[in-house]
PDB file of C-alpha atoms in Angstrom:
ATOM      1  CA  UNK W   1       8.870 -23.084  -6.604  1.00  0.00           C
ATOM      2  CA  UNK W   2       6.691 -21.695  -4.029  1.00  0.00           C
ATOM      3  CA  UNK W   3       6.021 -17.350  -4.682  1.00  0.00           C
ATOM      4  CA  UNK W   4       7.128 -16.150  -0.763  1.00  0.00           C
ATOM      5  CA  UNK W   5       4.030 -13.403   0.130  1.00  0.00           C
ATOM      6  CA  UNK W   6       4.675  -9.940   0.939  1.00  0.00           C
ATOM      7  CA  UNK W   7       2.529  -7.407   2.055  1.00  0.00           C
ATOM      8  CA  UNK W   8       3.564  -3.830   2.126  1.00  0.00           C
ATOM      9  CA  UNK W   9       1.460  -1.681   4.327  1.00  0.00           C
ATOM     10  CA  UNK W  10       1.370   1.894   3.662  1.00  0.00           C
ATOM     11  CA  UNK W  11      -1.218   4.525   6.002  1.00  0.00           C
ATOM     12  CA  UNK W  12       0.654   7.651   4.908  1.00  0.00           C
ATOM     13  CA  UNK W  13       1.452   9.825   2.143  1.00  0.00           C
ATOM     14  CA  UNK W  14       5.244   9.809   2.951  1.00  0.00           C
ATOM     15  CA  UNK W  15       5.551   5.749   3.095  1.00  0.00           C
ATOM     16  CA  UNK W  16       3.387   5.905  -0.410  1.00  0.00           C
ATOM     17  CA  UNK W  17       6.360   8.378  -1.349  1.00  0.00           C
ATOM     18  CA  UNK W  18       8.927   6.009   0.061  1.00  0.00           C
ATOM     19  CA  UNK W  19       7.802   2.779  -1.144  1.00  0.00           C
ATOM     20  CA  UNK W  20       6.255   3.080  -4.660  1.00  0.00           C
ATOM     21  CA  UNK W  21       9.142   2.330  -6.214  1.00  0.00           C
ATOM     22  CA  UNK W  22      10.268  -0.583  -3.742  1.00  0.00           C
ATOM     23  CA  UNK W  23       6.325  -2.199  -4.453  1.00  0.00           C
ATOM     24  CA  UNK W  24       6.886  -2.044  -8.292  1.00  0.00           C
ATOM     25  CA  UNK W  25      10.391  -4.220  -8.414  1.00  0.00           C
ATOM     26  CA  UNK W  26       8.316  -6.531  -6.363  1.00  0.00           C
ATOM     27  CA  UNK W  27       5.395  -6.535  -8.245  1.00  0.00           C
ATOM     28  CA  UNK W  28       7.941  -7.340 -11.181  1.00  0.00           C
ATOM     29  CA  UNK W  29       9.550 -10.422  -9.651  1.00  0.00           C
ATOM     30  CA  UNK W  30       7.723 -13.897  -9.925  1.00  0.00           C
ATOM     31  CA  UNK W  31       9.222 -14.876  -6.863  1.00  0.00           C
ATOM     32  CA  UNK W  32       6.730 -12.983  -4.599  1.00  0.00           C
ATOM     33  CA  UNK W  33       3.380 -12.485  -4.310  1.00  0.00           C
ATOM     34  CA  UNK W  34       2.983  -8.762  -3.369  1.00  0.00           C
ATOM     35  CA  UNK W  35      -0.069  -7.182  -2.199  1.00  0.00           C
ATOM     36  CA  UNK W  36      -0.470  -3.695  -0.512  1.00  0.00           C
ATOM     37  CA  UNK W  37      -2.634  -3.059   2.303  1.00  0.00           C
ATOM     38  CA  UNK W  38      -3.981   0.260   2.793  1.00  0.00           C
ATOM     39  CA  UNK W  39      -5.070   1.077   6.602  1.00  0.00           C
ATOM     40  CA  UNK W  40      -6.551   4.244   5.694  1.00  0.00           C
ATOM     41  CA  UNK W  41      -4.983   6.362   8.019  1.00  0.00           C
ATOM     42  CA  UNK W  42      -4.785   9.311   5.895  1.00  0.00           C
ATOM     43  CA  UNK W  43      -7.310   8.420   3.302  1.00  0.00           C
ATOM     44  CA  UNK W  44      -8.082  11.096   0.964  1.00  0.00           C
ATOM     45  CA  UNK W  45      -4.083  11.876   0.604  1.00  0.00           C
ATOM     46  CA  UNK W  46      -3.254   8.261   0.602  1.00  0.00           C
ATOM     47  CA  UNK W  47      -5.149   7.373  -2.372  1.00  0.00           C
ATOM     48  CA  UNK W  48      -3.932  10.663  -4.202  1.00  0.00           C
ATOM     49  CA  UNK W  49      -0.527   8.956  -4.078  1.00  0.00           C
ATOM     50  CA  UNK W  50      -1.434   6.005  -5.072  1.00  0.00           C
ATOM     51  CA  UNK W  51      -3.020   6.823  -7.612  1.00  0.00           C
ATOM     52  CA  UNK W  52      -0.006   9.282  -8.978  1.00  0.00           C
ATOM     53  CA  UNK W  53       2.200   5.464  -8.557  1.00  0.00           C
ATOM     54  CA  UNK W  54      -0.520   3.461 -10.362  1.00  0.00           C
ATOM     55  CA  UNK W  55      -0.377   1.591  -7.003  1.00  0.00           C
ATOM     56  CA  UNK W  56      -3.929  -0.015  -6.366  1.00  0.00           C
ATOM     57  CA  UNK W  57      -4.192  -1.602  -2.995  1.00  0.00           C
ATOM     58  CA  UNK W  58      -5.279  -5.464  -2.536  1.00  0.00           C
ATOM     59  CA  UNK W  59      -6.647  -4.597   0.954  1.00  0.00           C
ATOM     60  CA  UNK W  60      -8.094  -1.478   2.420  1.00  0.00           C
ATOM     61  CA  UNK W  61      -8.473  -1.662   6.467  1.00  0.00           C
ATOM     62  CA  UNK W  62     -10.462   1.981   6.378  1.00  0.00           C
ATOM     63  CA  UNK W  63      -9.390   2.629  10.426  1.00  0.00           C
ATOM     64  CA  UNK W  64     -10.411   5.433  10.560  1.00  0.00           C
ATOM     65  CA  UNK W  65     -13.669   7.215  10.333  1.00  0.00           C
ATOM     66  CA  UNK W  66     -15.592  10.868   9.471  1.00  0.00           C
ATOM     67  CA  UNK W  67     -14.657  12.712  12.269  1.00  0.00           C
ATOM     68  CA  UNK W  68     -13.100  10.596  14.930  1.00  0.00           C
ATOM     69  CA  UNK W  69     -10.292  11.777  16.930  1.00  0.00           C
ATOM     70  CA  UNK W  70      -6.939  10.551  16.901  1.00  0.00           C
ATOM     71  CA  UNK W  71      -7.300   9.393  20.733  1.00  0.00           C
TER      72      UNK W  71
END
């Protein structure tokens, strides 16, 4: 049987927050292929949370730069 891919993409603390524990039961199940994509929205505080999940992130999009606006 084919795994069915998911990707999970988190930019935020609060979605870290919300979705550590949904990324480990997939992580867990041979059925799917999870990876999580970081877009790097929130960087610094992103990581933090990740790291206090054990989450490490297959992808990292890194959006945003040192000192660009939000516009």
């Amino acid at each position: 049987m084919e795994r069915i891919n998911i990707f999970v993409i988190m930019g935020t603390r609060p979605e870290v927050i919300k979705m550590a524990s949904v990324v480990k039961e997939l992580k867990k199940n041979k059925h799917f292929l999870t990876q999580v994509v970081a877009v790097g929205q929130h960087r610094e505080m992103l990581h933090q949370m990740l790291h206090t999940f054990s989450i490490e992130p297959e992808y990292s999009l890194d959006i945003m730069h040192p000192g660009q606006s939000l516009a």
